[in-house]
mmCIF file of C-alpha atoms in Angstrom:
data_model
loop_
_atom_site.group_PDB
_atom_site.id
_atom_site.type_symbol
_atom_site.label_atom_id
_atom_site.label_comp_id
_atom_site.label_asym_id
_atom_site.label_seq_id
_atom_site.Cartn_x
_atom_site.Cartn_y
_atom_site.Cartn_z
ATOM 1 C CA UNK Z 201 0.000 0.000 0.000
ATOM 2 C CA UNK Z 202 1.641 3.559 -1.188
ATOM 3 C CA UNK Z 203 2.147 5.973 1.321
ATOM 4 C CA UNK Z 204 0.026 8.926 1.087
ATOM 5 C CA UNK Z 205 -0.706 11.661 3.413
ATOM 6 C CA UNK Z 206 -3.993 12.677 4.978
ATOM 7 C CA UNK Z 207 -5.686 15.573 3.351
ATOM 8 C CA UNK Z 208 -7.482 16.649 6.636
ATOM 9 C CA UNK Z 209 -6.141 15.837 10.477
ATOM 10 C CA UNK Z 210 -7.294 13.562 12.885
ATOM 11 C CA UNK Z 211 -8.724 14.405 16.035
ATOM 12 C CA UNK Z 212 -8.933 11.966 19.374
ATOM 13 C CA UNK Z 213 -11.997 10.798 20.175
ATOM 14 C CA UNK Z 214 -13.750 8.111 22.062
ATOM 15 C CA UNK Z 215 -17.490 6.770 21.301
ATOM 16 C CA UNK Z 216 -19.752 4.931 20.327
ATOM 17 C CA UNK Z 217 -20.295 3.613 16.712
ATOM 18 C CA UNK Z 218 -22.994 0.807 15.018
ATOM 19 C CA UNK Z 219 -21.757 -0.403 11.917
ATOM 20 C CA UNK Z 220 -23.413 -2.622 9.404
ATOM 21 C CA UNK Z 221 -21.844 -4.336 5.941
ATOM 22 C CA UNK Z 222 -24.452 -6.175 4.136
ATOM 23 C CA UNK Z 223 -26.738 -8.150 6.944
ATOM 24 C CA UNK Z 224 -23.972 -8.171 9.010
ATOM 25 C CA UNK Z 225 -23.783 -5.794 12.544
ATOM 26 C CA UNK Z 226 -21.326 -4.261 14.644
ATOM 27 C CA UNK Z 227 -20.669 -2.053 17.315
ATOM 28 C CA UNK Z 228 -17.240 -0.379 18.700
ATOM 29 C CA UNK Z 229 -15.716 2.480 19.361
ATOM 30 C CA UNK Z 230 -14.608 5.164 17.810
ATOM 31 C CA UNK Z 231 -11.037 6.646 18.639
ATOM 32 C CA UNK Z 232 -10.276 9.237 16.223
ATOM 33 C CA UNK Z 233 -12.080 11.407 13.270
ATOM 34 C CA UNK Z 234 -11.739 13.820 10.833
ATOM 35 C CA UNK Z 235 -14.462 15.287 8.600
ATOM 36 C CA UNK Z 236 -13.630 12.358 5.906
ATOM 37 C CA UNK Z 237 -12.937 9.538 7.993
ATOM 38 C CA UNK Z 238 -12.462 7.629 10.937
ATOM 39 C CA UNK Z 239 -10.501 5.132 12.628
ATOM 40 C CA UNK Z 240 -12.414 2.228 14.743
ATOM 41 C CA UNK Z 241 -12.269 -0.914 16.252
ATOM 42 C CA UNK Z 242 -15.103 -3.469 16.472
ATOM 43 C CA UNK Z 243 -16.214 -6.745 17.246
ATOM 44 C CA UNK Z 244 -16.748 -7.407 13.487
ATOM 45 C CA UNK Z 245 -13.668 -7.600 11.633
ATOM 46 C CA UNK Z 246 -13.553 -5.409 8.209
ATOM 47 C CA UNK Z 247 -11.342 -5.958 4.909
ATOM 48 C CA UNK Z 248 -10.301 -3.370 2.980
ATOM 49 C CA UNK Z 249 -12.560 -2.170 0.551
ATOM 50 C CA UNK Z 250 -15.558 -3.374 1.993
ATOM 51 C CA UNK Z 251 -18.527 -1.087 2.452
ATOM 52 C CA UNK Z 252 -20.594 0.093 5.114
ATOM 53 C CA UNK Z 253 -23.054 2.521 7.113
ATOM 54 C CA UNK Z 254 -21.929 4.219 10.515
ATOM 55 C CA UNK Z 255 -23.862 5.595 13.350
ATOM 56 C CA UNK Z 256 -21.922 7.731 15.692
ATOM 57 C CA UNK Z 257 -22.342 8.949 18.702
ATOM 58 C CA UNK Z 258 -20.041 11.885 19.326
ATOM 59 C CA UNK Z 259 -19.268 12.635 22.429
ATOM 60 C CA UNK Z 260 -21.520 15.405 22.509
ATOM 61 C CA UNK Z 261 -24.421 13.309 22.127
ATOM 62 C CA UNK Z 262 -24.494 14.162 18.910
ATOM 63 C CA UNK Z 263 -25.444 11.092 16.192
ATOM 64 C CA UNK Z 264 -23.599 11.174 13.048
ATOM 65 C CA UNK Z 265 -25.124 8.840 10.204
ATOM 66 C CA UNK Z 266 -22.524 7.813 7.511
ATOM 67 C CA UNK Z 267 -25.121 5.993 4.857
ATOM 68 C CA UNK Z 268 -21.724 5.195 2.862
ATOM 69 C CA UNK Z 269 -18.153 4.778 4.272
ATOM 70 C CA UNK Z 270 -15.249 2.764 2.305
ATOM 71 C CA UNK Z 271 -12.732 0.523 4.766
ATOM 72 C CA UNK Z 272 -9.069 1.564 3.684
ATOM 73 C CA UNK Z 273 -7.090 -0.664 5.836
ATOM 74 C CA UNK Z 274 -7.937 -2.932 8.799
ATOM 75 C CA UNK Z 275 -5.364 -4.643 11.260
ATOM 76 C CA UNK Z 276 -7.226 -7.326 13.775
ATOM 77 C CA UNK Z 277 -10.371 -5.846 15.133
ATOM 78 C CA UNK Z 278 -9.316 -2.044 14.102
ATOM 79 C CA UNK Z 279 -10.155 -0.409 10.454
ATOM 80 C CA UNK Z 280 -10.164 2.895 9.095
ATOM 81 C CA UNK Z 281 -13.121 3.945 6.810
ATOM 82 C CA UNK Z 282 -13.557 6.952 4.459
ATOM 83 C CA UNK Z 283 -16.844 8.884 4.402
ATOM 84 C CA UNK Z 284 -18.062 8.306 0.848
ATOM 85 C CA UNK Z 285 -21.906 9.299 1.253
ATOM 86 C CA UNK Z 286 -23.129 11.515 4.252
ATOM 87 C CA UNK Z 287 -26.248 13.674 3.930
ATOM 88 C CA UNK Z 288 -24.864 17.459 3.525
ATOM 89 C CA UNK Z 289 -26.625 18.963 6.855
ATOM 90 C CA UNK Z 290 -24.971 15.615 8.734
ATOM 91 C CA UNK Z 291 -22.028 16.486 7.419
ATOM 92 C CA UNK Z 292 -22.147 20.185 8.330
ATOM 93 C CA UNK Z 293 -22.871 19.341 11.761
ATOM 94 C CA UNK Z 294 -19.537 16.573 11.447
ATOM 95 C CA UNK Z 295 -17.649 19.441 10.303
ATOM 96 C CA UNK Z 296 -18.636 22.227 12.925
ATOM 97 C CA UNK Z 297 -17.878 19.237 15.423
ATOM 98 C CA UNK Z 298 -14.295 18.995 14.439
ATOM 99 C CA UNK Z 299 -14.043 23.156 13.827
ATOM 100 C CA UNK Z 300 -14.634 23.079 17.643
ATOM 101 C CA UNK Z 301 -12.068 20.403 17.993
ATOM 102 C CA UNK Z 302 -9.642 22.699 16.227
ATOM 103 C CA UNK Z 303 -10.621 25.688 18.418
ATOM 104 C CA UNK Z 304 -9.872 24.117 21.698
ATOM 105 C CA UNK Z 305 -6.448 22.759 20.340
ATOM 106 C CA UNK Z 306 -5.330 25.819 19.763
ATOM 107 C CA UNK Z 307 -6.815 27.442 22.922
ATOM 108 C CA UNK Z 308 -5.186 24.730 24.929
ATOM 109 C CA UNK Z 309 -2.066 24.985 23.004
ATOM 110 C CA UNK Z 310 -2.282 28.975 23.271
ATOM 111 C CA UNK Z 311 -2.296 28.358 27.453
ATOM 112 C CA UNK Z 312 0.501 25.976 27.191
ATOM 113 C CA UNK Z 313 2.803 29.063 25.881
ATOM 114 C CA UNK Z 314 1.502 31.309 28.110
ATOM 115 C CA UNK Z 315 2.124 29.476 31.194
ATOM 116 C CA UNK Z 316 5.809 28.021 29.695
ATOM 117 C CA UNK Z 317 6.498 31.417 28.908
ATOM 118 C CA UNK Z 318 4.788 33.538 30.889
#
């Protein structure tokens, strides 16, 4: 598999997710996103290139419905998937999620300066 570097960065997470491929079901955890993707581990194993839905539960409470997502590598009971189909206003809401994620990064990293330096 080429190397190739992430278009968007990942943020650390941990919640809930539902997953289904096909008539199979499973149900994880999430432990990190971006607005294109997400990396997960389950108690149904994925292959790459196999397709599936998501349902997320951010930790805001916040559900996130992925109707489409594409796995892009799997090791054991952990996969990566990439968004391919999510509804535009679910996807808004994914991507004001992770703005906020970026905000308090760089607040916390803003009051790590100021208190090194400072």
């Amino acid at each position: 598999m080429p190397f190739s570097i992430r278009p968007y960065r990942r943020f650390p997470v941990q919640c809930s997710v539902l997953y289904n491929a096909g008539p199979f079901h499973g149900q994880g955890t999430v432990w990190n996103l971006s607005s294109t993707g997400w990396r997960l581990s389950g108690d149904l194993p994925m292959r790459p290139g196999e397709i599936l839905s998501l349902t997320v539960i951010l930790p805001n409470e916040q559900r996130i419905e992925v109707s489409e997502a594409v796995v892009r590598w799997s090791r054991g009971q952990e996969f990566a998937v990439e968004n391919v189909m999510i509804e535009p206003r679910t996807h808004a809401r994914l991507q004001h999620y992770v703005k906020r994620l970026v905000q308090s990064t760089h607040e916390h990293r803003s009051l790590e300066r100021s208190e090194t330096y400072g």
